[in-house]
Coordinates of C-alpha atoms and ligand atoms in Angstrom, one line a residue:
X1 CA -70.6 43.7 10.1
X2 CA -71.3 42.7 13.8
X3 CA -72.6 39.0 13.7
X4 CA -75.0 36.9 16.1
X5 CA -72.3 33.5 15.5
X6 CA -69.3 33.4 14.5
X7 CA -68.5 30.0 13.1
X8 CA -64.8 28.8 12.5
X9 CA -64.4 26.1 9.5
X10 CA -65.7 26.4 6.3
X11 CA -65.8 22.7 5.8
X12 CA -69.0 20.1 5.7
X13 CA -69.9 20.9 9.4
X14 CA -69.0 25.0 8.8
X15 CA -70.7 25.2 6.0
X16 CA -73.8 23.7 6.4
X17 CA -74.2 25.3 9.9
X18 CA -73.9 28.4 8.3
X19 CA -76.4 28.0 5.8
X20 CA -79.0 26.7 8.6
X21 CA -78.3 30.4 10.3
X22 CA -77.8 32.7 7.9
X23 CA -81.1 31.6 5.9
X24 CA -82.7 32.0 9.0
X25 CA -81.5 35.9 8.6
X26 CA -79.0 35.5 11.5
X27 CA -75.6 37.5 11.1
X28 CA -72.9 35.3 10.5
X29 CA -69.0 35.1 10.1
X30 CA -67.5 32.2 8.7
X31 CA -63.5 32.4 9.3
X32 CA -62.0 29.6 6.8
X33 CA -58.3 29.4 6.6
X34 CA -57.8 28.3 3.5
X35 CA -57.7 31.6 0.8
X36 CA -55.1 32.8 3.0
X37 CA -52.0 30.6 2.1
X38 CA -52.9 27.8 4.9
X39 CA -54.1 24.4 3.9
X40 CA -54.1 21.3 5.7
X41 CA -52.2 18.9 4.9
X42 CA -55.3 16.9 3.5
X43 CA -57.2 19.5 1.5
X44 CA -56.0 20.8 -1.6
X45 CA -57.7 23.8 -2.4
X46 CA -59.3 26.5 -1.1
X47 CA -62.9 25.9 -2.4
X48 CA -65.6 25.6 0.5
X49 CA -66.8 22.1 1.6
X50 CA -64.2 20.6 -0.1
X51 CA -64.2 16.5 -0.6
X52 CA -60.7 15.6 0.6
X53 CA -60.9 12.2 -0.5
X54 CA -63.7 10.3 -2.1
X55 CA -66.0 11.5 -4.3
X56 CA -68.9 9.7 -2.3
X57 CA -71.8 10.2 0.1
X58 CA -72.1 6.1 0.6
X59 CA -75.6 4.5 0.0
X60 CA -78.7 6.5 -1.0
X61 CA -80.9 4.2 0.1
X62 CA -83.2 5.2 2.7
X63 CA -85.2 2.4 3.0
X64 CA -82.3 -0.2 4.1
X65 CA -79.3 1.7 5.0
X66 CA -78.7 4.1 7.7
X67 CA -76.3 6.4 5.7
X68 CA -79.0 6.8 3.3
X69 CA -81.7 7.9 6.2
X70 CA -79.5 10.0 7.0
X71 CA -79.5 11.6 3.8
X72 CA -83.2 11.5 3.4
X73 CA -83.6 13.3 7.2
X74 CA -80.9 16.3 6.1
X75 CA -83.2 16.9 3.0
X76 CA -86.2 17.3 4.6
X77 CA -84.6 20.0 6.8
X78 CA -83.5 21.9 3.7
X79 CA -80.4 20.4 3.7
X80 CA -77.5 23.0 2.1
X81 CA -75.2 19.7 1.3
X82 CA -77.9 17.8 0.0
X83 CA -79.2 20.3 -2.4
X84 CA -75.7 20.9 -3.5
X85 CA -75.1 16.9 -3.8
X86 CA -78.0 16.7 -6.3
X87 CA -76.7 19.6 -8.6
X88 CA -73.5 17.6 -8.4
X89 CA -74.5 14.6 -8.7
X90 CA -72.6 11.5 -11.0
X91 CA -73.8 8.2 -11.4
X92 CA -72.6 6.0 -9.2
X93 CA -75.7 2.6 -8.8
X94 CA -77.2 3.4 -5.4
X95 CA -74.8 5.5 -3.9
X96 CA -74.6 9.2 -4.5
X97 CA -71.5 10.4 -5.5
X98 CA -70.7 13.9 -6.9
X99 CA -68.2 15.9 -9.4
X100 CA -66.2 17.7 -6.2
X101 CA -65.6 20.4 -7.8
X102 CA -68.6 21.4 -8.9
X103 CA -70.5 20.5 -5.8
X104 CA -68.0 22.6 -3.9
X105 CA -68.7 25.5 -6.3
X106 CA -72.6 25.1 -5.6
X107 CA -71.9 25.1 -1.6
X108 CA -69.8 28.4 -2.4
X109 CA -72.3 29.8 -4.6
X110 CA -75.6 29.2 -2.4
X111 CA -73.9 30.9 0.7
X112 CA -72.1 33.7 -1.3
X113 CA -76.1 34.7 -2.2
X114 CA -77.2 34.7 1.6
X115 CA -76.7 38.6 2.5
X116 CA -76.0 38.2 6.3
X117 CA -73.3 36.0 6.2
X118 CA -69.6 37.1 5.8
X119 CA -67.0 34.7 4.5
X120 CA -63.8 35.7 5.8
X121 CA -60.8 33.8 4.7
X122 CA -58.5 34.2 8.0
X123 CA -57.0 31.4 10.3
X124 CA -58.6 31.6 14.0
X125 CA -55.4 30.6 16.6
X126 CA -57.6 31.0 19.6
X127 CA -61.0 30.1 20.8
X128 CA -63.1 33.6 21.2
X129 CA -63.6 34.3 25.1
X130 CA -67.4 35.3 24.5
X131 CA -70.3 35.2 21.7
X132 CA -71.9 32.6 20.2
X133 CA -69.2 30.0 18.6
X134 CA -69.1 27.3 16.7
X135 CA -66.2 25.3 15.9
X136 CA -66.1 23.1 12.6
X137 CA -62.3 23.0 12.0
X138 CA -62.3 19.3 11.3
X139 CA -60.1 16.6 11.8
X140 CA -56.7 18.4 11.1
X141 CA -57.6 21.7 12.8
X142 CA -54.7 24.2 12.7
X143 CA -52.5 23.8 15.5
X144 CA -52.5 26.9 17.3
X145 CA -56.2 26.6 17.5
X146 CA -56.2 22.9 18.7
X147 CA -53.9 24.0 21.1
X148 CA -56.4 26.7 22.5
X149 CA -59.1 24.3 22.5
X150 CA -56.7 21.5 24.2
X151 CA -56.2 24.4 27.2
X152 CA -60.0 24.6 27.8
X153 CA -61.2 21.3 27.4
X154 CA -57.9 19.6 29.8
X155 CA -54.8 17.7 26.8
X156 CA -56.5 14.5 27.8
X157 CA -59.8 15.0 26.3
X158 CA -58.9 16.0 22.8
X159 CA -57.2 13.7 21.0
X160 CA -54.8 13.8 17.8
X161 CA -54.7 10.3 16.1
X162 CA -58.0 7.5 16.6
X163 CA -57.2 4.3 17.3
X164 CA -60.2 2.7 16.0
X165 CA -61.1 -1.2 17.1
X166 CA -63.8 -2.9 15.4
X167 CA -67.6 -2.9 16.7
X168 CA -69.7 -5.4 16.1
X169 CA -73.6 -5.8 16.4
X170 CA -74.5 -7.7 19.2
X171 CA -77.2 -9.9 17.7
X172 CA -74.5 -11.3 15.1
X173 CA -72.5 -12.8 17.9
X174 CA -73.1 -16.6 18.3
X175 CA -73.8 -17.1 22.1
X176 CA -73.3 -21.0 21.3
X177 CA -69.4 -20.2 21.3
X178 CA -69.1 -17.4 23.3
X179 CA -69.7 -16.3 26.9
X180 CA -69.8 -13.3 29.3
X181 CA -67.3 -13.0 32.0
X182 CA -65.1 -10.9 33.5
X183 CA -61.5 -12.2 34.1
X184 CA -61.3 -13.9 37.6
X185 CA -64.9 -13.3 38.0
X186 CA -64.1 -10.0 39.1
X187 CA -66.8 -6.9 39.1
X188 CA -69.9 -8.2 36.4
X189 CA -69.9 -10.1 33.8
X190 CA -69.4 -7.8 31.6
X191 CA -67.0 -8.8 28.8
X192 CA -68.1 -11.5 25.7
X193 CA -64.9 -14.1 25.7
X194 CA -64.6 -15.8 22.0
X195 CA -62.1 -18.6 22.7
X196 CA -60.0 -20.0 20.6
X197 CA -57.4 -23.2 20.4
X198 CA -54.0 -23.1 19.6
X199 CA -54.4 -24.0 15.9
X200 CA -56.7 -21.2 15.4
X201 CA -54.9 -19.3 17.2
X202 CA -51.7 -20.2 14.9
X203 CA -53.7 -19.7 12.1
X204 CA -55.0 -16.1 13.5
X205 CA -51.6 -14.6 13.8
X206 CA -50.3 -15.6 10.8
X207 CA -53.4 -14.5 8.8
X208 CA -52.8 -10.9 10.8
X209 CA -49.0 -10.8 9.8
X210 CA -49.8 -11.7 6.0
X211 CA -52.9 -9.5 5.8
X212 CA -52.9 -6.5 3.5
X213 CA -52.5 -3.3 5.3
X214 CA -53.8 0.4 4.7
X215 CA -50.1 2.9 4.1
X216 CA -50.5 5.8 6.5
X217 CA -50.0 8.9 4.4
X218 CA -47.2 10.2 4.0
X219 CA -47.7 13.6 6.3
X220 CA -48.9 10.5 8.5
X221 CA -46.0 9.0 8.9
X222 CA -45.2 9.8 12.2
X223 CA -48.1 9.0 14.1
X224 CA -47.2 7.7 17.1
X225 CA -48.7 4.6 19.0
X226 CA -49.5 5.6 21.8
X227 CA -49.4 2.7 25.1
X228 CA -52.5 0.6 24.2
X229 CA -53.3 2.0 20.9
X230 CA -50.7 -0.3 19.1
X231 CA -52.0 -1.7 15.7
X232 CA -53.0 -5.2 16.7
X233 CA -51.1 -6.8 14.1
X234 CA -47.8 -4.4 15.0
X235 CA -48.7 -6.2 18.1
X236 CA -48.5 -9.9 16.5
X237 CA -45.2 -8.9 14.5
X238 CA -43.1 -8.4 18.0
X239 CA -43.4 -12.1 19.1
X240 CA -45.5 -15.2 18.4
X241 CA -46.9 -15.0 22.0
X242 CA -47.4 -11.1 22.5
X243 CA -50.7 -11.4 22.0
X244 CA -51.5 -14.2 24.3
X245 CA -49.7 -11.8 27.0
X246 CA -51.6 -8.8 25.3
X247 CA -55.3 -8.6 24.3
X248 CA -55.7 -12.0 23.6
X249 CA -54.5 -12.9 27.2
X250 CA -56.9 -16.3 28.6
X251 CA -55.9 -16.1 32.0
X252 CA -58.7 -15.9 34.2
X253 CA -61.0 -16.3 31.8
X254 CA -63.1 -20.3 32.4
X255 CA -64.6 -21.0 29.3
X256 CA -68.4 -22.7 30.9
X257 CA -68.5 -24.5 27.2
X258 CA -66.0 -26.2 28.3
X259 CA -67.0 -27.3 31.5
X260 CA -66.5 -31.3 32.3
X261 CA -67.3 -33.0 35.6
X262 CA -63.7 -32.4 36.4
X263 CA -63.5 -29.1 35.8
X264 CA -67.5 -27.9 36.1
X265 CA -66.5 -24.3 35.7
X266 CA -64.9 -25.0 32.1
X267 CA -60.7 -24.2 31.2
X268 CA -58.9 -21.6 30.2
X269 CA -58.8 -21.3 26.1
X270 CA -55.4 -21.5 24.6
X271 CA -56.3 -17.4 23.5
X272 CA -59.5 -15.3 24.0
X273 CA -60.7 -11.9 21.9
X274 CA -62.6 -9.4 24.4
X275 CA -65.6 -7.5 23.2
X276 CA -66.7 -4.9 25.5
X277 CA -70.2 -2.3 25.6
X278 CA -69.8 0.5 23.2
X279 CA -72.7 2.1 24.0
X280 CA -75.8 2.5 26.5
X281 CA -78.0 0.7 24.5
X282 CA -75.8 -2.6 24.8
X283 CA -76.7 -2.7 20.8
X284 CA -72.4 -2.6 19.8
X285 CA -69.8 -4.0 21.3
X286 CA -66.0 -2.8 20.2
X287 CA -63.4 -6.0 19.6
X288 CA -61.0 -4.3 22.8
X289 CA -57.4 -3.8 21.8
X290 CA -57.9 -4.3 17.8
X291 CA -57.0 -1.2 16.6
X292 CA -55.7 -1.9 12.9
X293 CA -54.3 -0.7 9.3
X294 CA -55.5 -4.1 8.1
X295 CA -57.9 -3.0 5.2
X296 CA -61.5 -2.9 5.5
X297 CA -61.7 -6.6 3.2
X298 CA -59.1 -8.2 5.4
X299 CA -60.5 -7.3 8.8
X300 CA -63.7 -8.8 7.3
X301 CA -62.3 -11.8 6.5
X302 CA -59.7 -12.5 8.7
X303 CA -62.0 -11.3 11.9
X304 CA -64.8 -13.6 10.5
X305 CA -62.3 -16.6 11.3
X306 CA -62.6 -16.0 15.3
X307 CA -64.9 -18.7 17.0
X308 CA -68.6 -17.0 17.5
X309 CA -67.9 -14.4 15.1
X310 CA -68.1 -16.6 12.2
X311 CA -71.3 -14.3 11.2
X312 CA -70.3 -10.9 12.7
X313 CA -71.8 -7.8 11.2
X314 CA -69.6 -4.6 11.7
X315 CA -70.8 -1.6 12.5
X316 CA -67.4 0.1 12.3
X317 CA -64.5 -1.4 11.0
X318 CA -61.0 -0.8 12.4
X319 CA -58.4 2.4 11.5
X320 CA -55.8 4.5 12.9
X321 CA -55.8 7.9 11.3
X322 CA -54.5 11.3 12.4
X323 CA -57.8 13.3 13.4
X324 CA -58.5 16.0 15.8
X325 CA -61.2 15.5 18.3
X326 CA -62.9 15.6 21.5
X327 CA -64.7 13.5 24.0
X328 CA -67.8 14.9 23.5
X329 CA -69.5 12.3 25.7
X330 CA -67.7 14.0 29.0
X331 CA -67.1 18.0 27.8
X332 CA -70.3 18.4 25.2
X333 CA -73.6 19.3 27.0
X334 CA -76.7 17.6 24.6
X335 CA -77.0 20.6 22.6
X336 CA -72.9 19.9 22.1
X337 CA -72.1 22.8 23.8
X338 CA -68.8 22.8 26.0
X339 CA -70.1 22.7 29.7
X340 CA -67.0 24.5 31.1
X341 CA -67.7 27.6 28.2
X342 CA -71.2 27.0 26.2
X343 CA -70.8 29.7 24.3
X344 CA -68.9 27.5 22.0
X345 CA -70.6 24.7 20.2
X346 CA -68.6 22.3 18.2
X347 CA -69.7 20.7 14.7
X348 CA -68.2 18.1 12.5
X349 CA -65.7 15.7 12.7
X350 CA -64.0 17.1 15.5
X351 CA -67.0 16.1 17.6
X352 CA -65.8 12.4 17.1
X353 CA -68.3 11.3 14.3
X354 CA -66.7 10.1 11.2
X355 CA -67.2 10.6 7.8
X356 CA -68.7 13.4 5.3
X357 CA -72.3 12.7 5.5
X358 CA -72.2 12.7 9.6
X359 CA -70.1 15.9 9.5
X360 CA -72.2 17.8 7.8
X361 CA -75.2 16.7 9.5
X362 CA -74.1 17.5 12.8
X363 CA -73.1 20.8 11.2
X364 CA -76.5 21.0 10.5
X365 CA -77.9 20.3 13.8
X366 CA -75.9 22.7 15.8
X367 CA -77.1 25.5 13.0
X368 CA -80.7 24.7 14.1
X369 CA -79.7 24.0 18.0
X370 CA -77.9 27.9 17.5
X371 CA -81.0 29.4 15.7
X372 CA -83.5 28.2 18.5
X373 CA -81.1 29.8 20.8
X374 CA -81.2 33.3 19.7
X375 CA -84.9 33.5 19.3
X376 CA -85.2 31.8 23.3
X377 CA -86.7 29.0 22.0
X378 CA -86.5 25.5 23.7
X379 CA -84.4 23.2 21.7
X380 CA -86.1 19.7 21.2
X381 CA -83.8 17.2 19.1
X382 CA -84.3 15.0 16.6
X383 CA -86.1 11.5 18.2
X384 CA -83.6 8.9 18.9
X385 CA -84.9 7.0 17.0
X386 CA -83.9 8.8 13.8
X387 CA -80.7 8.7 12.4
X388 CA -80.0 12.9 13.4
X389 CA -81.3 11.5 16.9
X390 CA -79.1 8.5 17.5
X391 CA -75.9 9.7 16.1
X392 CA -76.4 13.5 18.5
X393 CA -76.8 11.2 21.7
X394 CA -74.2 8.6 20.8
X395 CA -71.9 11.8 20.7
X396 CA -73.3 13.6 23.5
X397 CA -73.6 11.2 26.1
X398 CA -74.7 8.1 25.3
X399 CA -71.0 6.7 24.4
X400 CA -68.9 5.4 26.2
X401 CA -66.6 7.8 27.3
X402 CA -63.5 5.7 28.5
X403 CA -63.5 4.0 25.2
X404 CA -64.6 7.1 22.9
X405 CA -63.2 6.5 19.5
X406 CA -64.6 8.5 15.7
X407 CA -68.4 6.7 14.7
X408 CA -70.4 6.8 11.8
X409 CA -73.8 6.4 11.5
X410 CA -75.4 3.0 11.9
X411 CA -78.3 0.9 13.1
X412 CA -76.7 -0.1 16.2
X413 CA -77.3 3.3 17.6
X414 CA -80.9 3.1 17.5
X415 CA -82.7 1.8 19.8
X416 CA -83.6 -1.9 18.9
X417 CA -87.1 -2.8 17.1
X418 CA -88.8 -4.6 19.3
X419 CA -88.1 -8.7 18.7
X420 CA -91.1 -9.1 16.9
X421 CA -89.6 -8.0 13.9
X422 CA -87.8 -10.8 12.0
X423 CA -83.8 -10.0 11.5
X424 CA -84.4 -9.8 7.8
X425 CA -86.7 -6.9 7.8
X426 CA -85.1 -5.1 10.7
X427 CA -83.3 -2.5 8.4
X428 CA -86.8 -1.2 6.8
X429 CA -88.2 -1.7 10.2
X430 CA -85.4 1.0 11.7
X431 CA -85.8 3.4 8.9
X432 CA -90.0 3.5 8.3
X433 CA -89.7 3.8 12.3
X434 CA -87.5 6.8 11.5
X435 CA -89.3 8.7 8.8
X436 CA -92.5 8.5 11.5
X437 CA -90.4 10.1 14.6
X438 CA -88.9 12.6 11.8
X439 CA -92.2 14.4 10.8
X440 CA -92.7 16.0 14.1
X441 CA -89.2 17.5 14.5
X442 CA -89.5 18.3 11.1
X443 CA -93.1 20.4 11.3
X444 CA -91.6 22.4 13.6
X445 CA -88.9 24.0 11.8
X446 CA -91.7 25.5 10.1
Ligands
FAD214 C1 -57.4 12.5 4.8 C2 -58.8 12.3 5.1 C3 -59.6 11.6 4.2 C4 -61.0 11.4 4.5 N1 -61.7 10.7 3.6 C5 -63.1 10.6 3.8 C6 -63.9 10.0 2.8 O1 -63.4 9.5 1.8 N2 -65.2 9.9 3.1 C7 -65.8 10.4 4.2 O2 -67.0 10.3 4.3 N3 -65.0 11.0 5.1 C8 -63.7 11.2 5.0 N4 -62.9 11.8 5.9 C9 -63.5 12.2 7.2 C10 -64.3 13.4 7.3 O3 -65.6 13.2 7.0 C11 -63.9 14.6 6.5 O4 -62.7 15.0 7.0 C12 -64.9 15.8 6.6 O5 -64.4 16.7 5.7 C13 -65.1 16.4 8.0 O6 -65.9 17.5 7.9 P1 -65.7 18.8 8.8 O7 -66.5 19.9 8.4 O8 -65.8 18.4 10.3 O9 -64.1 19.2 8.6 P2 -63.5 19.7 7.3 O10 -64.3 19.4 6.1 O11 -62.0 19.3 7.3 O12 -63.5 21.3 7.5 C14 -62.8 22.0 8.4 C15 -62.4 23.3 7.9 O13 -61.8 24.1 8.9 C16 -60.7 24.8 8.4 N5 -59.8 25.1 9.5 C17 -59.1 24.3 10.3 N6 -58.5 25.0 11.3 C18 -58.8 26.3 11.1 C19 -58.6 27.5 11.9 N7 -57.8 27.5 12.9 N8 -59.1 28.7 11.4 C20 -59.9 28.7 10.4 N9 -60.2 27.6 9.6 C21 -59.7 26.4 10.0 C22 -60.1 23.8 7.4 O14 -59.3 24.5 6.4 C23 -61.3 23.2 6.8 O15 -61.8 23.9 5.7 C24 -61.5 12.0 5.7 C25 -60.7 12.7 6.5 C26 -59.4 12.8 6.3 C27 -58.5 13.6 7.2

């Protein structure tokens, strides 16, 4: 069969882009490795969409959580992942988890029954020189491939292991404790400063060396740290003071809370942890250098303990994984096409978001995005106000690119409700605002 889009992946992303075509009566081929002896090292079958770890989607709640908006947008644009969570569906409170094999089997079965799509079970080493494309090969793409991408997109800007700091939300840093500067005063003021004295900072170190850690698996185990990317508390085991000389350096750094007649501009902390703009908005700000295998309940905790963070919310905690992506923010154009060859899309993971739900959804978008460009339509995204909209710009541009690092959906990618809104009905005020912006875009997929 001759096809209108060949897509390469037959994971979340693949397989949900496919479905978005190919119902749409477009010609498809779907090249998945796995079927034909390859795995990666993560997956453990060869079943479509597979699940390679959890069972779970996250929250279902569309009313308070962004995941679950998330979920609620993908249904209403007839969703093939949705529709094949609900058949699978097992309880699990609010969130919505699935049987994996059997929601596999229904992702399999639903795109076995479209007749213009082709699943072909053959490993793809190159990326095609012309026709419509669109990569979904994850975050442990085959290697020749990754290679072949890595030559058009320039080694730098695709990347093999994340090195994943913190973000927090802006509004739950205390302003009382902590200031914006830049060290030395030089360029803007464009860093927050948290100070702290030496008995916290005592107390930090120790809390990072005793604090339980996430094992790297074992095909893992030799991910390298690269300069910079160094867990923070691999960091803190080479030397009491490495981090006072590292990311937590003061120097430079007057802390105006401090500020006396004597010294009017404030002193130096004993230690200081940098936060620096994640994004355009100024909504997240990443905790710079903090990269971590401490788990999720640690960093909570133990971060919780820094002066003016006391309250942080998180909209990403910290990780260091092997995973396969680009920065989109630089090579994807905003219907995530690569400038330098936009014949190929890319979908998934190996955009940079994280996580199953964002994966498939993006899949989903760059079906649709596809589908308006075969019939010469003009492509008009999601609002960015939704949660489709805010997590395609974060990805294609609104990022920031220097510091580009895996993201999964949250409200500190929309753009802020206005200050009207009290904090504790901010997260209804985000999604209502949503579902509104959602019905246009969704009218006119007709
Ligand atoms: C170990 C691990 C655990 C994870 N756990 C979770 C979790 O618990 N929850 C969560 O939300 N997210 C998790 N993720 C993150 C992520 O959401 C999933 O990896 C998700 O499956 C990504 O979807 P995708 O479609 O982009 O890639 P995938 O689902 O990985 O699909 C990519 C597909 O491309 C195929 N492929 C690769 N290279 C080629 C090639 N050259 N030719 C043809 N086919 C190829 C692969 O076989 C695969 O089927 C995890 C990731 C990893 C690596």
């Amino acid at each position: 069969m001759t096809y209108d889009v060949h897509i390469i992946g037959g994971g979340l992303a693949g397989s949900e882009a496919a479905w978005q075509l190919a119902k749409r009566g477009l010609r498809v081929r779907l090249s998945e490795m796995r079927g034909t002896g390859e795995r990666s090292p993560a997956h453990q079958t060869d079943a479509l969409a597979e699940l390679v770890c959890s069972n779970s989607f996250r929250s279902d709640d569309s009313d308070k959580n962004a995941v679950g908006l998330l979920h609620h947008e993908m249904r209403q644009c007839d969703s093939l992942v949705m529709a094949a969570a609900a058949k699978a569906q097992v309880p699990a409170g609010s969130a919505l988890a699935v049987d994996r094999d059997v929601f596999s089997a229904e992702v399999e079965a639903a795109l076995a029954a479209l007749p213009t799509l082709e699943i072909v079970r053959e490993r793809i080493d190159r990326l095609p020189e012309a026709g419509l494309t669109l990569v979904a090969t994850g975050p442990l793409t085959a290697e020749a491939l990754a290679q072949s991408i890595g030559a058009a997109t320039g080694a730098d800007s695709l990347a093999f292991f994340d090195a994943i700091a913190p973000i927090v939300y802006r509004d739950s840093i205390d302003m009382d404790v902590c200031w914006m500067a830049a060290r030395w005063d030089k360029g803007g003021k464009d860093y927050i400063n948290c100070p702290m004295n030496k008995e916290q900072y005592l107390a930090f170190h120790a809390g990072l060396l005793a604090g339980e850690k996430t094992e790297f698996k074992q095909w893992e185990a030799n991910t390298p740290y690269f300069d910079g990317c160094m867990p923070i508390e691999v960091m803190a085991s080479r030397g009491i003071e490495t981090l006072r000389f590292g990311p937590m350096k003061p120097v430079g750094l007057d802390n105006p809370h401090s500020a006396t007649p004597e010294f009017p501009n404030g002193r130096w902390p004993y230690a200081v942890v940098q936060l620096r703009q994640d994004n355009k908005l100024g909504t997240i700000w990443n905790m710079v250098g903090f990269q971590t295998k401490l788990k999720h309940a640690e960093q909570v905790r133990l971060f919780r303990t820094i002066p003016g963070l006391e309250n942080a919310e998180f909209a990403r905690l910290g990780g260091l994984h092997r995973n396969t992506f680009l920065n989109s923010p630089v090579l994807l154009d905003r219907q995530l096409r690569l400038k330098t060859a936009p014949h190929v899309r890319f979908a998934g993971q190996i955009t940079g978001c994280e996580g199953y739900v964002e994966s498939a959804a993006v899949g989903l978008l760059t079906g649709l995005m596809t589908a308006a460009e075969i019939a010469g339509r003009d492509w008009q995204a999601p609002p960015r106000t939704t949660a489709m909209g805010a997590l395609l710009a974060h990805i294609t541009g609104d990022a920031e690119a220097e510091t580009y690092q895996p993201m999964n959906v949250n409200f500190g990618l929309f753009p802020p409700v206005g200050p009207e809104v009290k904090k504790k009905g901010r997260k209804e005020a985000y999604t209502a605002r949503a579902k509104d912006d959602m019905r246009g875009f969704v009218a006119a997929l007709g």
